[in-house]
Short mmCIF file of C-alpha atoms and ligand atoms in Angstrom, two decimals:
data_model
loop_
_atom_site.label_atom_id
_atom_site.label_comp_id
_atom_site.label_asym_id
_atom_site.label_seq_id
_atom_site.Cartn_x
_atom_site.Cartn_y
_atom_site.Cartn_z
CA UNK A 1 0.00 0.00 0.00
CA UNK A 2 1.21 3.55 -0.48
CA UNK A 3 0.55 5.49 2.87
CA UNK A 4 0.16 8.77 3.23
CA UNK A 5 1.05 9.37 7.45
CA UNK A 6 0.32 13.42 9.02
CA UNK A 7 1.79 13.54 12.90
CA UNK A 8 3.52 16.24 15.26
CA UNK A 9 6.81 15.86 14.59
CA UNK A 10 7.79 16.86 18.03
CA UNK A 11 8.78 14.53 21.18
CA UNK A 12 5.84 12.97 22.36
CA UNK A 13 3.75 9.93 22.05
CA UNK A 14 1.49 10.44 19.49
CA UNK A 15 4.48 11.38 17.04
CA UNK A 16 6.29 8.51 17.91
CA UNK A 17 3.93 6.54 17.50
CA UNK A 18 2.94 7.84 14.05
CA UNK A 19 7.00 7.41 12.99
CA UNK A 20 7.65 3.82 14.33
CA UNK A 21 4.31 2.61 12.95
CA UNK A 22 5.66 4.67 9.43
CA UNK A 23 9.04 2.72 9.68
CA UNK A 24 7.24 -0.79 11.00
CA UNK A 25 5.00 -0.74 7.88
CA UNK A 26 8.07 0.63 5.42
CA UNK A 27 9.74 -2.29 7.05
CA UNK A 28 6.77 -4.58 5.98
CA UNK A 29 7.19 -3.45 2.19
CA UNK A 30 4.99 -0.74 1.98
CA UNK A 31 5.33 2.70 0.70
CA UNK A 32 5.19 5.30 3.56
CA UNK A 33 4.83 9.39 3.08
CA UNK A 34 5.02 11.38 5.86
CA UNK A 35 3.61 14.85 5.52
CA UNK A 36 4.07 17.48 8.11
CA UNK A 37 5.71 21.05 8.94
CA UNK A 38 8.87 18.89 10.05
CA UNK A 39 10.48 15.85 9.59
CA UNK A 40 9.25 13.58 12.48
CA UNK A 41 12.38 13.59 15.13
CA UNK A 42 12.67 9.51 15.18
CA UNK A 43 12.78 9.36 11.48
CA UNK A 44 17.23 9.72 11.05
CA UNK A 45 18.67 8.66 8.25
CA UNK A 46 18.00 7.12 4.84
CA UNK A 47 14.86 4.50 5.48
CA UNK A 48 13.79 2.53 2.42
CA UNK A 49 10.10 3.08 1.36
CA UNK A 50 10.06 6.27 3.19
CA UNK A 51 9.37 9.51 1.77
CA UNK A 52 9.14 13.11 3.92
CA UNK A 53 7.27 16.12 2.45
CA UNK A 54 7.40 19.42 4.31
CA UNK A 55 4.54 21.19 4.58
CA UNK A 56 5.67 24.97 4.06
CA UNK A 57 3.61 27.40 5.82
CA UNK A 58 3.91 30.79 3.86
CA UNK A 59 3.57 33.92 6.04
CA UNK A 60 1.91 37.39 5.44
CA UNK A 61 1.47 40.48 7.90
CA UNK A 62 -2.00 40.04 7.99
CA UNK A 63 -2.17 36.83 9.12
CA UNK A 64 -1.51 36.22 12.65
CA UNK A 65 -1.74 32.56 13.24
CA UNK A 66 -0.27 31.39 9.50
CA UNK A 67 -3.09 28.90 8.51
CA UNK A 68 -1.23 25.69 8.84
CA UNK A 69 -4.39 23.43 8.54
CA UNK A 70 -4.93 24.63 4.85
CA UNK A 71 -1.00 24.10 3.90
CA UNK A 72 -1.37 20.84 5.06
CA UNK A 73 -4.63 20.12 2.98
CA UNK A 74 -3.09 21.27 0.18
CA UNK A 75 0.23 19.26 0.38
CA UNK A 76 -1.70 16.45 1.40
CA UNK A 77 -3.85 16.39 -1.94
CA UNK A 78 -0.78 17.52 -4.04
CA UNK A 79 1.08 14.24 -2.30
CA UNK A 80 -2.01 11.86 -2.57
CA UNK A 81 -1.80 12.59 -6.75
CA UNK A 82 1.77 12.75 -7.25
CA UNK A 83 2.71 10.30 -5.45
CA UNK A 84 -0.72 7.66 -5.86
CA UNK A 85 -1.45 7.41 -2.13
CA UNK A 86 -4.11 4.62 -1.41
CA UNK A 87 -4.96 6.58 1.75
CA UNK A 88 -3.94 9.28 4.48
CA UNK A 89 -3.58 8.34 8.34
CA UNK A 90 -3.86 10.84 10.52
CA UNK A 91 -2.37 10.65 14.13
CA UNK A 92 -4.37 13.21 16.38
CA UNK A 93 -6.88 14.65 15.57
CA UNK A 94 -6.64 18.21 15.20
CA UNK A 95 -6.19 19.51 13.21
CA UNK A 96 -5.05 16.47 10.98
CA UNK A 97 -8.27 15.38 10.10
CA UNK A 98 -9.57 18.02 9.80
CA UNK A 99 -6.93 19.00 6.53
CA UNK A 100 -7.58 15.40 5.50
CA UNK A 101 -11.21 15.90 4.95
CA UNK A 102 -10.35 18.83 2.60
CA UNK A 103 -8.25 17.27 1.09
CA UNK A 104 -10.30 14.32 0.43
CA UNK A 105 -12.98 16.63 -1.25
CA UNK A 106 -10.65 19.42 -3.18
CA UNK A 107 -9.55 15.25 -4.81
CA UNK A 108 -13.26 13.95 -5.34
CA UNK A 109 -14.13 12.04 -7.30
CA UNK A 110 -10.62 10.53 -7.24
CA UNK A 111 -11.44 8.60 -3.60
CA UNK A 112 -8.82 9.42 -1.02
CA UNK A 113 -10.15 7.23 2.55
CA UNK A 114 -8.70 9.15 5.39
CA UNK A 115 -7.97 7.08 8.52
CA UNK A 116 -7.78 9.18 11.92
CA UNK A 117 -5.96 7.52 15.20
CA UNK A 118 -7.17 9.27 18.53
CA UNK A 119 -4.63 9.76 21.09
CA UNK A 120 -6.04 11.36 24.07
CA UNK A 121 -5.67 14.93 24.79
CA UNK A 122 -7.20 15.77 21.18
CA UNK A 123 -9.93 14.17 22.55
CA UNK A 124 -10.06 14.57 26.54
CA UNK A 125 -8.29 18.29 26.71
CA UNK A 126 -8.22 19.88 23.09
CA UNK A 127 -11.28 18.39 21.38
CA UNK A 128 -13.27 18.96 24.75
CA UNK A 129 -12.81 22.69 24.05
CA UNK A 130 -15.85 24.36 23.09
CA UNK A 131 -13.58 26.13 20.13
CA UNK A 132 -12.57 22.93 18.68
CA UNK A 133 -15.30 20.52 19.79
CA UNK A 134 -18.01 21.16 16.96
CA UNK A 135 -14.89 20.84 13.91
CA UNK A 136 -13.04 17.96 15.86
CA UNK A 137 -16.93 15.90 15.94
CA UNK A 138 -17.10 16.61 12.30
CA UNK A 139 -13.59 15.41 11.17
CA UNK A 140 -13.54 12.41 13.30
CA UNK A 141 -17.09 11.62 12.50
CA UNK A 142 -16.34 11.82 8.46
CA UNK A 143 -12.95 9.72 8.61
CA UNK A 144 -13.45 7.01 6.70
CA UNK A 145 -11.96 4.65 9.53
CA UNK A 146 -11.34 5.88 13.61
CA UNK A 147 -9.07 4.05 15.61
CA UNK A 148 -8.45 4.97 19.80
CA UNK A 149 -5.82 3.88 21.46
CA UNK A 150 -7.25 2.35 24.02
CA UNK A 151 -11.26 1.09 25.11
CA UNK A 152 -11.08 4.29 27.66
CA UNK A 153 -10.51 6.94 25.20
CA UNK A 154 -12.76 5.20 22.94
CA UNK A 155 -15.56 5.19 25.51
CA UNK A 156 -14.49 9.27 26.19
CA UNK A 157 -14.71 9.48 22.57
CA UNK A 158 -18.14 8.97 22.42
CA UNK A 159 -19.23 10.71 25.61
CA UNK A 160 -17.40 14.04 25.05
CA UNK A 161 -18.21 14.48 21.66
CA UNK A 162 -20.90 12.18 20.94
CA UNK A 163 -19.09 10.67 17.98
CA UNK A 164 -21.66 8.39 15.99
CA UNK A 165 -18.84 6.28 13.70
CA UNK A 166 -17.60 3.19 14.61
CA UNK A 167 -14.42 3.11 16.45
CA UNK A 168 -12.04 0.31 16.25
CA UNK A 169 -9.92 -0.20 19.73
CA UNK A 170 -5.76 -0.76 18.33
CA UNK A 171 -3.75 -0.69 21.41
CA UNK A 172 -0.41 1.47 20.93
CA UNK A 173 2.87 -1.05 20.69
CA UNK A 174 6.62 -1.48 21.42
CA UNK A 175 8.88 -2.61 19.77
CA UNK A 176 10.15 -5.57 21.62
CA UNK A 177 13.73 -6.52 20.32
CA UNK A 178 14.64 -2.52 21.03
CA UNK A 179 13.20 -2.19 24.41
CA UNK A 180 14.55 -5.13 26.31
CA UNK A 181 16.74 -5.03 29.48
CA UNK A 182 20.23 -3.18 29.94
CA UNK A 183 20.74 -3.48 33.36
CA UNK A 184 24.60 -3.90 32.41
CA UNK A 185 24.90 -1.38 30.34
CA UNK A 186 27.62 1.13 30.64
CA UNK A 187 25.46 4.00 31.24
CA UNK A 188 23.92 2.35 34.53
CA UNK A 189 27.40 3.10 36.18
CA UNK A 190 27.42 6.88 34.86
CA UNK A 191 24.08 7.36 36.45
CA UNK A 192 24.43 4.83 40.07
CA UNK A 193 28.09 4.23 40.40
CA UNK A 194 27.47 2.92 43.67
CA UNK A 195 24.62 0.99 42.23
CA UNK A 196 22.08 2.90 43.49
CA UNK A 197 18.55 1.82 42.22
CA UNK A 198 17.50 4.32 39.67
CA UNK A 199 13.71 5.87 39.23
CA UNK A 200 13.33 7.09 35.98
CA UNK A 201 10.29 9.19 34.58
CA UNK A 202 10.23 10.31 30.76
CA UNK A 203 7.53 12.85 29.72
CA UNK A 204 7.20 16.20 28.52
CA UNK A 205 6.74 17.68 31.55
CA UNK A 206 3.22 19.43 30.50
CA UNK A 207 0.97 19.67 34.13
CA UNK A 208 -0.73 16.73 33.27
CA UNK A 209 2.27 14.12 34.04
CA UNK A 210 2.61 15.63 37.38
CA UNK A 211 6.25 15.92 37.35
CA UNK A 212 6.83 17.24 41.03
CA UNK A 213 4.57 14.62 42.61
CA UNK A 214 7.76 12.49 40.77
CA UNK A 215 10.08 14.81 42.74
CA UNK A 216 7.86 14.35 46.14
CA UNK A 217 7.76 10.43 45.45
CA UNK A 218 11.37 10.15 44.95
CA UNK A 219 11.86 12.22 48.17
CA UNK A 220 10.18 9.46 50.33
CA UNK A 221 11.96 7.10 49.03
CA UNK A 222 15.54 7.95 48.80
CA UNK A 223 14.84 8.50 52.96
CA UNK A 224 14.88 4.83 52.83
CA UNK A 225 17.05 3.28 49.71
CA UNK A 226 19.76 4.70 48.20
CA UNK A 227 18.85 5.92 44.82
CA UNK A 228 18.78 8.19 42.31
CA UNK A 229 16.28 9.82 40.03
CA UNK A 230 16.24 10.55 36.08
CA UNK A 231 14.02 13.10 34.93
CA UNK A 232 14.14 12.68 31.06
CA UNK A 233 12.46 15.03 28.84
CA UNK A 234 11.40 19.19 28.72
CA UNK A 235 8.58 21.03 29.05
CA UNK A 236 6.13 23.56 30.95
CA UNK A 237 6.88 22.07 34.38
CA UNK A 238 10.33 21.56 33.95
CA UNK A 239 11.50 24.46 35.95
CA UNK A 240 9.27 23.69 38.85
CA UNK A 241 10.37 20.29 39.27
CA UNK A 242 13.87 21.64 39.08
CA UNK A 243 12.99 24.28 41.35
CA UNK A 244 11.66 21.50 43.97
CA UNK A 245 15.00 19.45 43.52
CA UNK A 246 16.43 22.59 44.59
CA UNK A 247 14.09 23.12 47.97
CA UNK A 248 14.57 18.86 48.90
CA UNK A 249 18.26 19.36 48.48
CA UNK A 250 18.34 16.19 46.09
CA UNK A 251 20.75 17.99 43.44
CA UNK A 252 23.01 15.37 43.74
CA UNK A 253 20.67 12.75 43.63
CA UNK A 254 18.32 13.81 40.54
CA UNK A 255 19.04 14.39 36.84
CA UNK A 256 17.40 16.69 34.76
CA UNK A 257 19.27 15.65 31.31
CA UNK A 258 16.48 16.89 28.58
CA UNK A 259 15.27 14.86 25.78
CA UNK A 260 16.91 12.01 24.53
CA UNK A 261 17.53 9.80 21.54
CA UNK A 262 18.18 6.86 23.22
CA UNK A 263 15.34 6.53 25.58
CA UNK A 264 15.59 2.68 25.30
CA UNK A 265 19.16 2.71 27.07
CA UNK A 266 17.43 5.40 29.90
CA UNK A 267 14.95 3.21 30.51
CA UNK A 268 16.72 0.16 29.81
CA UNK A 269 19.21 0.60 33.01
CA UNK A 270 16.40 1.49 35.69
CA UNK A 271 14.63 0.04 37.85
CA UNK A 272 11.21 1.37 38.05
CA UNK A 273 9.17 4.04 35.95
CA UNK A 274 7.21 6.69 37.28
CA UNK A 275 4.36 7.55 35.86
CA UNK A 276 1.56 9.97 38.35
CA UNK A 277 -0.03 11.15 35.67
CA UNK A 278 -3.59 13.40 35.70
CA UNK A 279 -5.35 11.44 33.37
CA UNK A 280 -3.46 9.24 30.37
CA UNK A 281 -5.16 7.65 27.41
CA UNK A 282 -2.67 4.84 27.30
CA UNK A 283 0.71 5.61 28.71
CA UNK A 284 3.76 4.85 25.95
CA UNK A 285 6.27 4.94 28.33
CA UNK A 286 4.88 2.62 30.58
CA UNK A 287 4.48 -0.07 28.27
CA UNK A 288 8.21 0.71 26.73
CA UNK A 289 9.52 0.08 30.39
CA UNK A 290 7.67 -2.85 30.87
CA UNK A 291 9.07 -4.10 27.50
CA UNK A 292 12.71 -3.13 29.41
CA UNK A 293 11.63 -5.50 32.49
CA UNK A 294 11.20 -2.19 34.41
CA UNK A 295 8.60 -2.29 37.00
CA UNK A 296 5.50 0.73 36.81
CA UNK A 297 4.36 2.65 39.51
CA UNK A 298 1.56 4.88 37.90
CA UNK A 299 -1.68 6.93 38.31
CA UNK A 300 -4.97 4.22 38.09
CA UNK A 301 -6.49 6.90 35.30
CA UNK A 302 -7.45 6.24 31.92
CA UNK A 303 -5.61 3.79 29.45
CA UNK A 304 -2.96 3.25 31.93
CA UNK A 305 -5.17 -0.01 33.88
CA UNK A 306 -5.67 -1.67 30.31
CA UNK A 307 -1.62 -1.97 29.62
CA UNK A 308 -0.28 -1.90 33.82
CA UNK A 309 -2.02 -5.36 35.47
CA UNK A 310 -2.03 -3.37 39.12
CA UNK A 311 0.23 -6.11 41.55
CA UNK A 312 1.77 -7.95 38.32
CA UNK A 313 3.39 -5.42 35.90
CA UNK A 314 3.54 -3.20 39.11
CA UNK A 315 1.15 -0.69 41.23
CA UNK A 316 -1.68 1.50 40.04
CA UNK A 317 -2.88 3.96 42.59
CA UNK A 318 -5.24 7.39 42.47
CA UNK A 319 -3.33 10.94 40.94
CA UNK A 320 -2.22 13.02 43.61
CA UNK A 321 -1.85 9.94 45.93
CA UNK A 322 1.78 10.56 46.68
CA UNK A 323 2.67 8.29 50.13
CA UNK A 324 0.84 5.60 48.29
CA UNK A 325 2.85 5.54 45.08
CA UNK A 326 6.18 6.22 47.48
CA UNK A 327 4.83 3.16 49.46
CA UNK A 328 4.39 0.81 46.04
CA UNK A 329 8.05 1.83 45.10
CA UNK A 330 9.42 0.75 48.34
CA UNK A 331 7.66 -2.61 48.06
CA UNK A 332 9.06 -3.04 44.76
CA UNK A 333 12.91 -1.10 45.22
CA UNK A 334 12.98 -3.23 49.03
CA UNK A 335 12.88 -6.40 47.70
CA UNK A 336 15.26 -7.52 44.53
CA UNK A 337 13.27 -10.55 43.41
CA UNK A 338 9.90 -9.13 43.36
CA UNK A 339 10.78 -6.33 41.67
CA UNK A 340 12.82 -9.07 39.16
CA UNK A 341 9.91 -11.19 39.04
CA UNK A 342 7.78 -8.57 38.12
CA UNK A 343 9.76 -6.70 35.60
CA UNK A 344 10.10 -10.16 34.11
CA UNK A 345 5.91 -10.33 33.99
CA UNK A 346 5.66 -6.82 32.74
CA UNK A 347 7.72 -7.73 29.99
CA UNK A 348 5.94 -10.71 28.87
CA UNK A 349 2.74 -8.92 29.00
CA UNK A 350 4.23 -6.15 26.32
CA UNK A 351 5.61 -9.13 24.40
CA UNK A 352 2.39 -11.00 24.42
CA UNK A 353 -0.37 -8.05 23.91
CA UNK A 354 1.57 -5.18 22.70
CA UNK A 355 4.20 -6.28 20.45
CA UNK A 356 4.49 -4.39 17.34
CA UNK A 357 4.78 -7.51 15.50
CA UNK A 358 1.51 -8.11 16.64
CA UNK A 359 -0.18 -4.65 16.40
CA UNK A 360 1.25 -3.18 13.22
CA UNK A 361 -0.81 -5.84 11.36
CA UNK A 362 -4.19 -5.13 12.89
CA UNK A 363 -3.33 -1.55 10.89
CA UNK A 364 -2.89 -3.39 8.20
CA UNK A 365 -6.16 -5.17 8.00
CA UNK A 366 -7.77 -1.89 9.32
CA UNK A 367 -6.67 -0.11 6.28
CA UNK A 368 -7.79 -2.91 3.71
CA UNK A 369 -11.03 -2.95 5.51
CA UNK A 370 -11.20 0.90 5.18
CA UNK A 371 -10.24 0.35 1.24
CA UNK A 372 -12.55 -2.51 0.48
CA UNK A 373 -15.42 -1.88 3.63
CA UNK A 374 -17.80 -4.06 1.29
CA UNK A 375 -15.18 -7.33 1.99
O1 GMT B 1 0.42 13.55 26.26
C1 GMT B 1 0.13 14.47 25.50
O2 GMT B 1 0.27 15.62 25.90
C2 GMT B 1 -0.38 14.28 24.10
C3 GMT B 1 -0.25 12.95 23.43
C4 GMT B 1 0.98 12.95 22.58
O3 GMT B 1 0.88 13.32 21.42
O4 GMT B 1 2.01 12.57 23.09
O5 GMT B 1 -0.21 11.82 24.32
C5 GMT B 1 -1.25 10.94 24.19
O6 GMT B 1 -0.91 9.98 23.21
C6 GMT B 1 0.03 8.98 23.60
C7 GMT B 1 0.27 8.05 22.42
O7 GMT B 1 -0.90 7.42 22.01
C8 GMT B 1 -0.51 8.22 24.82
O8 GMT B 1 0.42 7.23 25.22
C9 GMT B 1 -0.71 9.21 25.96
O9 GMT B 1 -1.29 8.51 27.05
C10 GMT B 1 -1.62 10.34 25.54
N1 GMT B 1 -1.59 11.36 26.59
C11 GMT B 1 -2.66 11.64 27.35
O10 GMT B 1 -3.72 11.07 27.24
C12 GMT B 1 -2.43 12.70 28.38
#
């Protein structure tokens, strides 16, 4: 198939997800363009089968916001022609879709199905907002196939915006042979050279991860075990979990080192991933640590109880609930062969449900049944 894919380019999971399932399918013999305002930031190198077009955005003094969402239409239906695209996949929302419809009509009659993959906030923050809710109804509701990334944001799907159009559930995935254990690694001894246990959390530190209750957890429990903490990623909150380092006195013991590349070797070397998010549709990062044997500790909200198995993979307890997440990653950091047994569990749960080799072909057979819905 040739496949037209439209993401954020940026650090986060929706992108990511767009550019391994890009590279997966590319991978699988298929003909992948991505279209967007930048080349998505996992896609280095020269990849067979895949092609990036930038979407330019040109400027003028009168415009204020530079309409993006009609550059996009229009490179997506210049694309679709030139380059014979069987169909565009969109990977949030808005305003993807919403340039996909458009560009599905400025090509009619040539047909042009447009598949859109809902990843949470577009839904449960953005698409909740009366500004965007009416359009973001619309262009999920006329994609010729929906997909959520888990049964909760499917279910919030259809009570926030009352979408009428059948959703398919297709879990988000790992990739199994790249996320895998490391506890050996080199990089372990950079970060715990007295082989501390290491925390790790990975987000982009928007208030919604709740990146000081990380801070506060980690507090409570370097009282007890010696440890450190790695704070991977940037964003919003950033400064005030920096700022909270600062009032613990924990310099020494937490690490602030921005994004990263290699986010498999982070997480490979730790021990346990913290993840007290508000709400989460699904929760990447947990199931990539899990995939690492790396116990989760992680907000009960959401997606998250659908990929965590609260007491196997690790603990699931309410946002906000600080002394009892510090209290699940004592249980787990105290005692060497639960946590080991459990990491071990978490891992064969992401091998078993979430593999890419298992998910990347449910696309598959969700785009053929989105080309041929009458088979
Ligand atoms: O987390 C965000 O701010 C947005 C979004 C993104 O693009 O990274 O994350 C959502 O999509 C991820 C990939 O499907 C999910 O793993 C995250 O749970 C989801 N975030 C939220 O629901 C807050």
């Amino acid at each position: 198939m040739k496949i037209g894919i439209t993401c954020y380019p940026t650090y986060g999971g929706s992108g990511i997800v767009a550019t391994e399932s890009g590279k997966e399918l590319a991978d699988r013999g298929h003909e992948i363009h991505f279209i967007s305002y930048a080349s998505p930031l996992r896609l280095t190198g020269a990849l067979a089968n895949i092609h990036f077009h930038e979407v330019e955005v040109s400027n003028y003094p009168l415009f204020d916001h530079p309409p993006y969402t009609l550059a996009l239409a229009t490179k997506m239906a210049e694309i679709a022609e030139a380059e014979g695209l069987d169909l565009l996949h969109c990977h949030y929302a808005i305003p993807h879709s919403v340039s996909a419809f458009l560009a599905k009509s400025m090509l009619f009659p040539r047909r042009l199905p447009v598949v859109t993959t809902l990843h949470g906030t577009d839904i449960t923050l953005v698409g909740s907002d009366p500004s965007y809710l009416p359009i973001t109804r619309f262009s999920i509701d006329h994609s010729d196939g929906i997909t959520a990334v888990s049964g909760f944001l499917k279910r919030e799907t259809v009570r926030i915006l009352g979408a009428k159009s059948h959703i398919e559930v297709i879990y988000n995935f790992v990739n199994c042979e790249k996320y895998r254990p490391l506890r050996n690694h080199p990089l372990r001894k950079c970060f715990a050279p007295g082989n501390e246990k290491i925390l790790i959390h990975v987000s982009n530190f928007r208030p919604v991860k709740r990146p000081t209750d990380v801070v506060e957890i980690f507090a409570r429990v370097l009282e007890n075990i010696p440890s450190v903490l790695l704070m991977v990623g940037d964003g919003p909150e950033r400064g005030n979990a920096e700022r909270l380092t600062r009032k613990y006195r924990l310099e020494k013991h937490v690490h602030f080192p921005g994004k990263q590349d290699n986010i498999e070797e982070f997480i490979g070397i730790s021990d346990l991933i913290l993840l007290p998010s508000e709400t989460e549709s699904f929760g990447l990062v947990a199931l990539e640590a899990m995939s690492c044997e790396v116990p989760v500790v992680a907000s009960n909200v959401g997606g998250i109880p659908e990929v965590v198995r609260d007491g196997v993979d690790g603990f699931l307890a309410e946002p906000g609930n600080i002394d009892q997440m510090a209290g699940f990653a004592l249980t787990i950091l105290g005692d060497e062969s639960r946590r080991g047994d459990m990491g071990k569990a978490a891992r064969e749960n992401a091998k078993e449900r979430f593999c890419s080799t298992k998910i990347i072909p449910e696309y598959e057979d969700f785009y053929r049944k989105v080309l041929d819905p009458g088979c």
